[in-house]
Coordinates of C-alpha atoms in Angstrom, one line a residue:
X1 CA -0.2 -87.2 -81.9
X2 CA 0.5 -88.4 -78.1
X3 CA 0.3 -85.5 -76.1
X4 CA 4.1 -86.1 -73.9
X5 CA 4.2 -82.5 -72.4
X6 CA 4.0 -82.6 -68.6
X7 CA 3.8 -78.8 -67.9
X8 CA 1.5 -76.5 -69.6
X9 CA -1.3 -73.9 -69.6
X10 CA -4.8 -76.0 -69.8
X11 CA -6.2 -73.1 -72.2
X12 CA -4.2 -70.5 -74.3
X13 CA -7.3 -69.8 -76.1
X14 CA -6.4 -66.2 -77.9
X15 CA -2.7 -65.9 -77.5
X16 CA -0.2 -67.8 -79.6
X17 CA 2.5 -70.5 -78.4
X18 CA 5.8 -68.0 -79.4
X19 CA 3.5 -65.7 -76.6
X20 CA 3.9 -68.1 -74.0
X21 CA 7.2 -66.8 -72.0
X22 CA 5.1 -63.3 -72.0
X23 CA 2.3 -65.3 -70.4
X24 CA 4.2 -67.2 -67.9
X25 CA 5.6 -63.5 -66.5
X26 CA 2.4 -62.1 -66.1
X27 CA 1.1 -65.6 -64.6
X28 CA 3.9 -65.3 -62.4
X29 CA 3.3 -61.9 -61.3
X30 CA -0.3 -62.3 -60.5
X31 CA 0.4 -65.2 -58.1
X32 CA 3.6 -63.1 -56.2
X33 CA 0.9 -60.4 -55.6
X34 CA -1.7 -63.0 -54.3
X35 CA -2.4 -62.8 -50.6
X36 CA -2.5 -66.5 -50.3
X37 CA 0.6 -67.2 -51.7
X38 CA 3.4 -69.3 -49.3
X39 CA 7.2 -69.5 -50.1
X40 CA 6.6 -73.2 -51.4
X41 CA 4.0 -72.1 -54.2
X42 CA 6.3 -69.2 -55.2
X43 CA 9.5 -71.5 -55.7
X44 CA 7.4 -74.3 -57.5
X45 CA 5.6 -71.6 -59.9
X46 CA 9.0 -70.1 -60.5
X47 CA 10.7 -73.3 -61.2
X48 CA 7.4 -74.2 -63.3
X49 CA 7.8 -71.0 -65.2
X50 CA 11.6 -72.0 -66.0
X51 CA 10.6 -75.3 -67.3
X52 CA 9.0 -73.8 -70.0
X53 CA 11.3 -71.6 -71.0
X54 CA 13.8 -74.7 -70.9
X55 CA 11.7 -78.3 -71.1
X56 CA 14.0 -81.0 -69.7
X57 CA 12.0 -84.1 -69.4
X58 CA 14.2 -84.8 -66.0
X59 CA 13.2 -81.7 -64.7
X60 CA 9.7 -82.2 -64.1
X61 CA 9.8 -85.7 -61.0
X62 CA 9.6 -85.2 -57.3
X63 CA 13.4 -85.9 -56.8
X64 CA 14.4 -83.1 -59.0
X65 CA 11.9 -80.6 -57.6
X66 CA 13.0 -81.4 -53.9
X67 CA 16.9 -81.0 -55.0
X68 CA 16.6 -77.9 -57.1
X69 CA 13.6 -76.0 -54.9
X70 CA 14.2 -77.4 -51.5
X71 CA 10.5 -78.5 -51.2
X72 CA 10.1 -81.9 -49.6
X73 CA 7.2 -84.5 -51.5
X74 CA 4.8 -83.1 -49.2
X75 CA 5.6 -79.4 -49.1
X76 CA 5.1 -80.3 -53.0
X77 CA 1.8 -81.4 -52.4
X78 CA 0.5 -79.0 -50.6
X79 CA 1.3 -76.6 -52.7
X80 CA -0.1 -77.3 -55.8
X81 CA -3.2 -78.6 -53.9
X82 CA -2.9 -74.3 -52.6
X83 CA -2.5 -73.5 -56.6
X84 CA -5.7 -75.5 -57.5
X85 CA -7.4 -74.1 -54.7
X86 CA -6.8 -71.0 -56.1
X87 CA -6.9 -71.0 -59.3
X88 CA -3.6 -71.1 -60.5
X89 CA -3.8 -74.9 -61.1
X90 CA -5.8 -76.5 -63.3
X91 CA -5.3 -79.8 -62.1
X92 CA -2.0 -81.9 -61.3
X93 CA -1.1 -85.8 -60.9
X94 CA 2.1 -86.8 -58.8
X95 CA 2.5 -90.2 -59.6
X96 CA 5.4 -91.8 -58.0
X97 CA 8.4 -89.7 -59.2
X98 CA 6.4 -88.3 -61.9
X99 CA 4.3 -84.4 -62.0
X100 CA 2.2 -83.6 -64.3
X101 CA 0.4 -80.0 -64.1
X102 CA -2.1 -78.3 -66.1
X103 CA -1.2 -74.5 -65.5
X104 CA -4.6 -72.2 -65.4
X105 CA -4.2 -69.0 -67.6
X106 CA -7.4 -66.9 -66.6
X107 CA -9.5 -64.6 -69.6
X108 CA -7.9 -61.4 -68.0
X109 CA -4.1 -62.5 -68.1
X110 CA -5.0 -63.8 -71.3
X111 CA -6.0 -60.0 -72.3
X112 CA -3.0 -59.2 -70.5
X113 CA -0.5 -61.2 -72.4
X114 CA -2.2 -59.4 -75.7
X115 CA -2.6 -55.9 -74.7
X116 CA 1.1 -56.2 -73.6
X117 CA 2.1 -57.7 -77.0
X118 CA 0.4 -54.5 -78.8
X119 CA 2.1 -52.1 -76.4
X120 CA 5.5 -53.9 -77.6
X121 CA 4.3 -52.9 -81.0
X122 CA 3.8 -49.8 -80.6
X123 CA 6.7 -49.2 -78.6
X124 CA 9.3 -50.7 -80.8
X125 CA 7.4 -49.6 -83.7
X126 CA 7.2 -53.0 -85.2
X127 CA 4.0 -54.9 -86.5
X128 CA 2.2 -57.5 -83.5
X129 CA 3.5 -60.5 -85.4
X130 CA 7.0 -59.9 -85.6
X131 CA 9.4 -61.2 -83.3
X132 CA 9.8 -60.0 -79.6
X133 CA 12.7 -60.3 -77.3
X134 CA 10.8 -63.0 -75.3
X135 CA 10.4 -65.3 -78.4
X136 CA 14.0 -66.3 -77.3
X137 CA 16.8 -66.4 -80.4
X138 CA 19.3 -64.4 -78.1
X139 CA 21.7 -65.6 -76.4
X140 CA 21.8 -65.2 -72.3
X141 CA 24.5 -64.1 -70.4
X142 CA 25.4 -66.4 -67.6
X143 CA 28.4 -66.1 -64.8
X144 CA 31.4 -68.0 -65.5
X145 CA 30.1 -69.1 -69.2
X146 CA 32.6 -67.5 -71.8
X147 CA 31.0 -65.2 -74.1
X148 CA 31.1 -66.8 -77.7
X149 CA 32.8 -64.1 -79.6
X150 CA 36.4 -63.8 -78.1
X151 CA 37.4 -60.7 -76.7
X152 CA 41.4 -59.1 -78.0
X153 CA 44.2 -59.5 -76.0
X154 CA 45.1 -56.2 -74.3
X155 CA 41.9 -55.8 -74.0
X156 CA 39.2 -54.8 -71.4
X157 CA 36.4 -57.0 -70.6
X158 CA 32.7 -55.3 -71.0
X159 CA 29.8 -55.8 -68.8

């Protein structure tokens, strides 16, 4: 099989793939409470962690990254070479309008990602490999999309 994904986590060694939005929070996390971290890493990991929640194969080129993050082709640069340099980045290839980036999940966010998904257990009281609320299946609410059940006439609206 020909391996077409451009974003991902290099290793997810130890976690499963319906585990990955968990990952990608505490991922996220880590590198907003890194000391090295600019404005331009933290709008690219963001819009990286989107992505995988929602893969668009137009989403991931240079012209769609400067519209929807503001980040010019060399702001761009610079900060994934800042991610690699750090860690956070495996490794990465712009070529021409096309990214492709191998995201670096380390051992202890690994551990992370599983001692979070046994807290859910025990919390909810339901075994480790059921589903959890970020293995997606719900519904999101978004502003100015209509809710898909119909409210009554006469009505109220809830929030």
């Amino acid at each position: 099989m020909l391996d077409q994904r451009r974003l991902r986590f290099s290793d997810i060694t130890g976690i499963e793939r319906r585990d990955l939005p968990l990952a990608c929070e505490i991922w996220l996390d880590d590198l907003y409470r890194a000391t090295w971290i600019t404005r331009e890493a933290m709008k690219l990991a963001t819009y990286f962690v989107r992505y995988i929640g929602r893969p668009d194969a137009n989403a991931l080129t240079v012209r769609e990254i400067e519209t929807q993050c503001q980040l010019s082709a060399e702001d761009l640069r610079k900060a994934l070479v800042l991610m690699r340099s750090f860690n956070a980045v495996e490794g990465f290839l712009v070529d021409r309008n096309d990214i492709r980036v191998g995201l670096k999940l380390s051992h202890l966010q690994r551990l992370r990602t599983l001692e979070a998904k046994h807290r859910f257990a025990e919390l909810l009281g339901r075994p480790p490999n059921s589903s959890w609320p970020w293995s997606g299946g719900d519904e999101k609410w978004v502003p100015g999309q209509q809710a898909a059940s119909a409210e009554r006439p006469g009505e109220p609206a809830t929030t």
